[in-house]
Amino acid sequence: MLSSQIKSNEIDFGSCNKDLLEEIIFYGIELGADFVEIFIENTDNSSVLAEEDFITSVSPSFGRGAGIRIFKEKKDGFVSTNDLTKHGLMRSVSQAIEMLDITENKKRKVFNGLNKHRDYSLSKKKWINEVPSIHEISEKLLVSTKSLKKNNKIKTRKGSYSRNLQEVIIASSDGTYVSDIRLHQTVGLNVIASDAQYRSSGSRRFGSSGMPNEFRLWDHEKAANDVFESSMNMLYADYVDAGQMPVVLANKFGGVIFHEACGHLLETTQIERGTTPFENKLNEKIAHESVTAIDEGISEGSFGSLSVDDEGMEPEKSVLIKDGILKKFISDRAGELRTGHKRTGSGRRQNYSFAAASRMRNTFIAKGEYSKEDLINSISDGLYCKSMGGGSVGSTGQFNFAVEEGYLIKNGKLTNPVKGATLIGEAKEVMPKISMCGNDLELAPGFCGSISGSVNVTVGQPHIKVDSITVGGR
Amino acid sequence: MNSREITTQISEAAGSLNLSKWDYGASFSNDYSVQVDKGEAKQLKASQKQILTLRVWNQSNLVGITTTSDISESGIKKALKQANIASNFGNKNESTEFSSLAKDPIKVIEIKKRSPVGIKKLLTLLREAEVKLIESHESIKSVPYNGLSESFFERVYANSDGAFRSYTKSQAALYLYARAEEKNKKPRSSGSVKLGYGVEDLDIESCIKDASNKTISHLNYSSIKTDKYLICFSPESFITIINAFSSMFNARSILDGVSLSNKNSIGEKLSTEALNIYDDGLHEKNISSSPFDGEGTPTKRLCLINKGRIKNFIHSESTARIFKTIPTGHAGLGSKVSVSPDWIVVEKSKENFDLKTSLDHSNYEGEFVYIEELNAIHAGVRASQGSFSLPFDGWLYKNGKKISIESATVAGDIKYLLKNIVNIEPSQEVTTSGISPHIWVDELSITGDE
């Protein structure tokens, strides 16, 4: 069945590796594994930092590695290595087998060889020559940081760029044999403003996947104006008074509320742990009827988009919540095996040293019918969160996230800027309180850290109104 | 290749590229970890990792860098070539040199060599720990976050001037986070982490006990009224907040304009004269100690705050030169060298001054909030502005009773916090990131659900 003549003794990204991969998978099945998966990557990354009017850091990096995962019933063993030789990969398989304590092999699974190669990388091999050079990046970053110098209150100006080019080969004992190239570019601007005892900061990040020309098209002037205005608006802001109040969350990165408050709890890893309150709520109402939420990996150019996930499955568009009713969980291979929820093309990992897990991709609340003004006008005393910082969710569903730029709402109008606000709550309690969704859906890029490392995602939403939430302040 | 062979390889390859000045840092590790779920092995993991960071200086003395996991002969050559290209974009305004201390003697803490116990043993120990924790209280239903790991690694620094230093080490870690559920109540969760040089050094029983006691102690909870409170920071939470604002002592952050301090802040009074803070990477309780930093500078104890005043900043080679002092052993190795603290030691100085010594977390009968653990540091700290707004786990002590706080944040300003320290308890406790006594602070804002 399998070629006994192994043509290569090492993974070669420029060549066909089918025979070698088949031999390694067959070796694992022979030893008693139910399932064998090999994930191999080759990376070529670089980052550039501009501070004030100078380039202060240029950091290229490259590397190769493999992650081998073996399943036996519902257990899995994962071994990662930098050794891509046949010997090194087989040693990793043996190690995973040994870890799982597989000694008997009465019910041997059948491996019929790898399917026809699905090569998603063919049209992408040229990307490495199309992305901007370090010189070009440096020039544009310096222009960008110069654009931030709009008055003498701006004390610190930074522009940063990073590019990750990841070539992957994924092969597994169900026949999956896939290659792909992923390109992610991100650029950020940051300022710190000060005047006497007053200090503020402003930041914005932009990102794309699979679009080598995107950095060249980035409107740095618009970005610089936005960051500058944000820092100036917040410079003399008072600290927000703490308490329970209605809030309007802006579109784009405002979507971090759904990501933290609900999205993580819809990943099958949370069902496996028993840490999601939504485990048995499929087809039940878990949110206000105005909420429809989606997770997908297919929007062209979005930071969380993929041609194929890290387990070789094409990503699907998953409607998680439809009109407030829970419809689907975000699932990977282990999630399907352990919870029964079908895979959604969401098996993701930071790199070869992590086993894939169910992770969000582009996650957003769908647009509604209201204008931003409708939402604000509906509040007599509350908070408008124009720009959000990071956030997190705890093991009992408590979430929190920081408000970078906020304004008080008084009698349906935006009034004074306020700083120091943190929104805290619990997913189960806040989702039914999202009572109005605007018609201005937009996405924003971000990084999400979880069980399988840091992955690129987008969050998004239109402007939304939360009827009541705890605002931490002073 | 071993580390000596890699050094020779780099030296020869650099020579062939006419690169006469270079240095590198490398690490090689073997890691093993297990997770369990209700008695079953969940994920078992092993990894072999190698990472090499190479810097080269071009003829204009500008530095370029490359990082790679490919430590083959061709990988090293490629890294040198890339670093050489990157050096064309080297920072002309701030030069980088070898640390003047890169050949000074280093102090390596002598510990007994540990050997891997293996995945099976790790799994057995963790299964037992999970069972004991679940059996410790009827309300503890699961241990959703758990892990037992052991790591064996070598770190190396070498440069073209003949500096070469390396050390090998092992480390083991156990974490257990339990989830408790009671009828008509919200689930509550808490846990414990223990570190050791090897698995045999881990105090597994005390990890189980701590995780159980902490989780159970949060079962009876209540919301808290939004107001200003007298706060007692646990040793862990106080070290967390000091680390979050360590840019106050960080010369790199000062030069970058993102610190609350400036070049002239040495001597500035930040707190009560009873407060001393050190960074002591070689402290005997620091399991993660490293005898040298990314630039090869020996690690040492450094006083950051002495009797309430800023005493020293932490430095890399380049920041030390700018500040006209010597490197302190806190550098990373990068295109732009980062600086960070190792292991914070907080202590009460010999001066008592105006401390309210009656404030003792074990017997104080007045009302106060005890902050056990601060969460979401990455989201709630504005280090460049000095402000924080952080969720926490803790208790309200009132009328002689202790009740867990359901969901709340503590907010304030780090300088206000340090100035409002009203007591430093005499005894210190060891945590995973430093040592500190309990610290009492007056009048910090707490936001609760009431």
mmCIF file with all atom_site columns, N, CA and C in Angstrom, chain B residues 30 93 105 107 239 257 320 326 390-391 403 431 438:
data_model
loop_
_atom_site.group_PDB
_atom_site.id
_atom_site.type_symbol
_atom_site.label_atom_id
_atom_site.label_alt_id
_atom_site.label_comp_id
_atom_site.label_asym_id
_atom_site.label_entity_id
_atom_site.label_seq_id
_atom_site.pdbx_PDB_ins_code
_atom_site.Cartn_x
_atom_site.Cartn_y
_atom_site.Cartn_z
_atom_site.occupancy
_atom_site.B_iso_or_equiv
_atom_site.pdbx_formal_charge
_atom_site.auth_seq_id
_atom_site.auth_comp_id
_atom_site.auth_asym_id
_atom_site.auth_atom_id
_atom_site.pdbx_PDB_model_num
ATOM 1  N N  . ASN B 1 30  ? 13.708  20.856 26.925 1.00 0.00 ? 30  ASN B N  1
ATOM 2  C CA . ASN B 1 30  ? 12.824  19.695 26.814 1.00 0.00 ? 30  ASN B CA 1
ATOM 3  C C  . ASN B 1 30  ? 11.750  19.857 27.885 1.00 0.00 ? 30  ASN B C  1
ATOM 4  N N  . ASN B 1 93  ? 20.909  56.398 16.602 1.00 0.00 ? 93  ASN B N  1
ATOM 5  C CA . ASN B 1 93  ? 20.850  57.351 17.717 1.00 0.00 ? 93  ASN B CA 1
ATOM 6  C C  . ASN B 1 93  ? 21.165  56.744 19.070 1.00 0.00 ? 93  ASN B C  1
ATOM 7  N N  . PRO B 1 105 ? 32.593  37.194 36.708 1.00 0.00 ? 105 PRO B N  1
ATOM 8  C CA . PRO B 1 105 ? 32.126  35.911 37.265 1.00 0.00 ? 105 PRO B CA 1
ATOM 9  C C  . PRO B 1 105 ? 30.622  35.946 37.524 1.00 0.00 ? 105 PRO B C  1
ATOM 10 N N  . LYS B 1 107 ? 27.265  34.055 39.532 1.00 0.00 ? 107 LYS B N  1
ATOM 11 C CA . LYS B 1 107 ? 26.972  33.242 40.707 1.00 0.00 ? 107 LYS B CA 1
ATOM 12 C C  . LYS B 1 107 ? 25.849  32.277 40.347 1.00 0.00 ? 107 LYS B C  1
ATOM 13 N N  . ILE B 1 239 ? 2.742   42.301 44.920 1.00 0.00 ? 239 ILE B N  1
ATOM 14 C CA . ILE B 1 239 ? 3.828   42.104 43.940 1.00 0.00 ? 239 ILE B CA 1
ATOM 15 C C  . ILE B 1 239 ? 3.295   42.259 42.516 1.00 0.00 ? 239 ILE B C  1
ATOM 16 N N  . GLY B 1 257 ? 10.005  57.466 27.353 1.00 0.00 ? 257 GLY B N  1
ATOM 17 C CA . GLY B 1 257 ? 8.926   58.382 27.715 1.00 0.00 ? 257 GLY B CA 1
ATOM 18 C C  . GLY B 1 257 ? 7.652   57.688 28.134 1.00 0.00 ? 257 GLY B C  1
ATOM 19 N N  . ALA B 1 320 ? 22.472  51.902 30.649 1.00 0.00 ? 320 ALA B N  1
ATOM 20 C CA . ALA B 1 320 ? 23.461  52.195 31.694 1.00 0.00 ? 320 ALA B CA 1
ATOM 21 C C  . ALA B 1 320 ? 24.473  53.218 31.187 1.00 0.00 ? 320 ALA B C  1
ATOM 22 N N  . ILE B 1 326 ? 26.443  51.398 35.521 1.00 0.00 ? 326 ILE B N  1
ATOM 23 C CA . ILE B 1 326 ? 26.788  50.080 34.975 1.00 0.00 ? 326 ILE B CA 1
ATOM 24 C C  . ILE B 1 326 ? 25.515  49.242 34.775 1.00 0.00 ? 326 ILE B C  1
ATOM 25 N N  . LEU B 1 390 ? -8.844  47.255 38.171 1.00 0.00 ? 390 LEU B N  1
ATOM 26 C CA . LEU B 1 390 ? -8.619  45.815 38.027 1.00 0.00 ? 390 LEU B CA 1
ATOM 27 C C  . LEU B 1 390 ? -9.652  44.976 38.780 1.00 0.00 ? 390 LEU B C  1
ATOM 28 N N  . PRO B 1 391 ? -10.196 43.959 38.126 1.00 0.00 ? 391 PRO B N  1
ATOM 29 C CA . PRO B 1 391 ? -11.000 43.004 38.870 1.00 0.00 ? 391 PRO B CA 1
ATOM 30 C C  . PRO B 1 391 ? -10.138 42.230 39.864 1.00 0.00 ? 391 PRO B C  1
ATOM 31 N N  . ILE B 1 403 ? -16.602 37.786 54.214 1.00 0.00 ? 403 ILE B N  1
ATOM 32 C CA . ILE B 1 403 ? -17.448 37.273 53.128 1.00 0.00 ? 403 ILE B CA 1
ATOM 33 C C  . ILE B 1 403 ? -16.797 37.573 51.780 1.00 0.00 ? 403 ILE B C  1
ATOM 34 N N  . THR B 1 431 ? 5.905   34.082 47.117 1.00 0.00 ? 431 THR B N  1
ATOM 35 C CA . THR B 1 431 ? 4.940   33.819 46.044 1.00 0.00 ? 431 THR B CA 1
ATOM 36 C C  . THR B 1 431 ? 5.728   33.328 44.822 1.00 0.00 ? 431 THR B C  1
ATOM 37 N N  . HIS B 1 438 ? 2.103   41.408 53.849 1.00 0.00 ? 438 HIS B N  1
ATOM 38 C CA . HIS B 1 438 ? 0.814   42.027 53.559 1.00 0.00 ? 438 HIS B CA 1
ATOM 39 C C  . HIS B 1 438 ? 0.977   43.549 53.666 1.00 0.00 ? 438 HIS B C  1
#
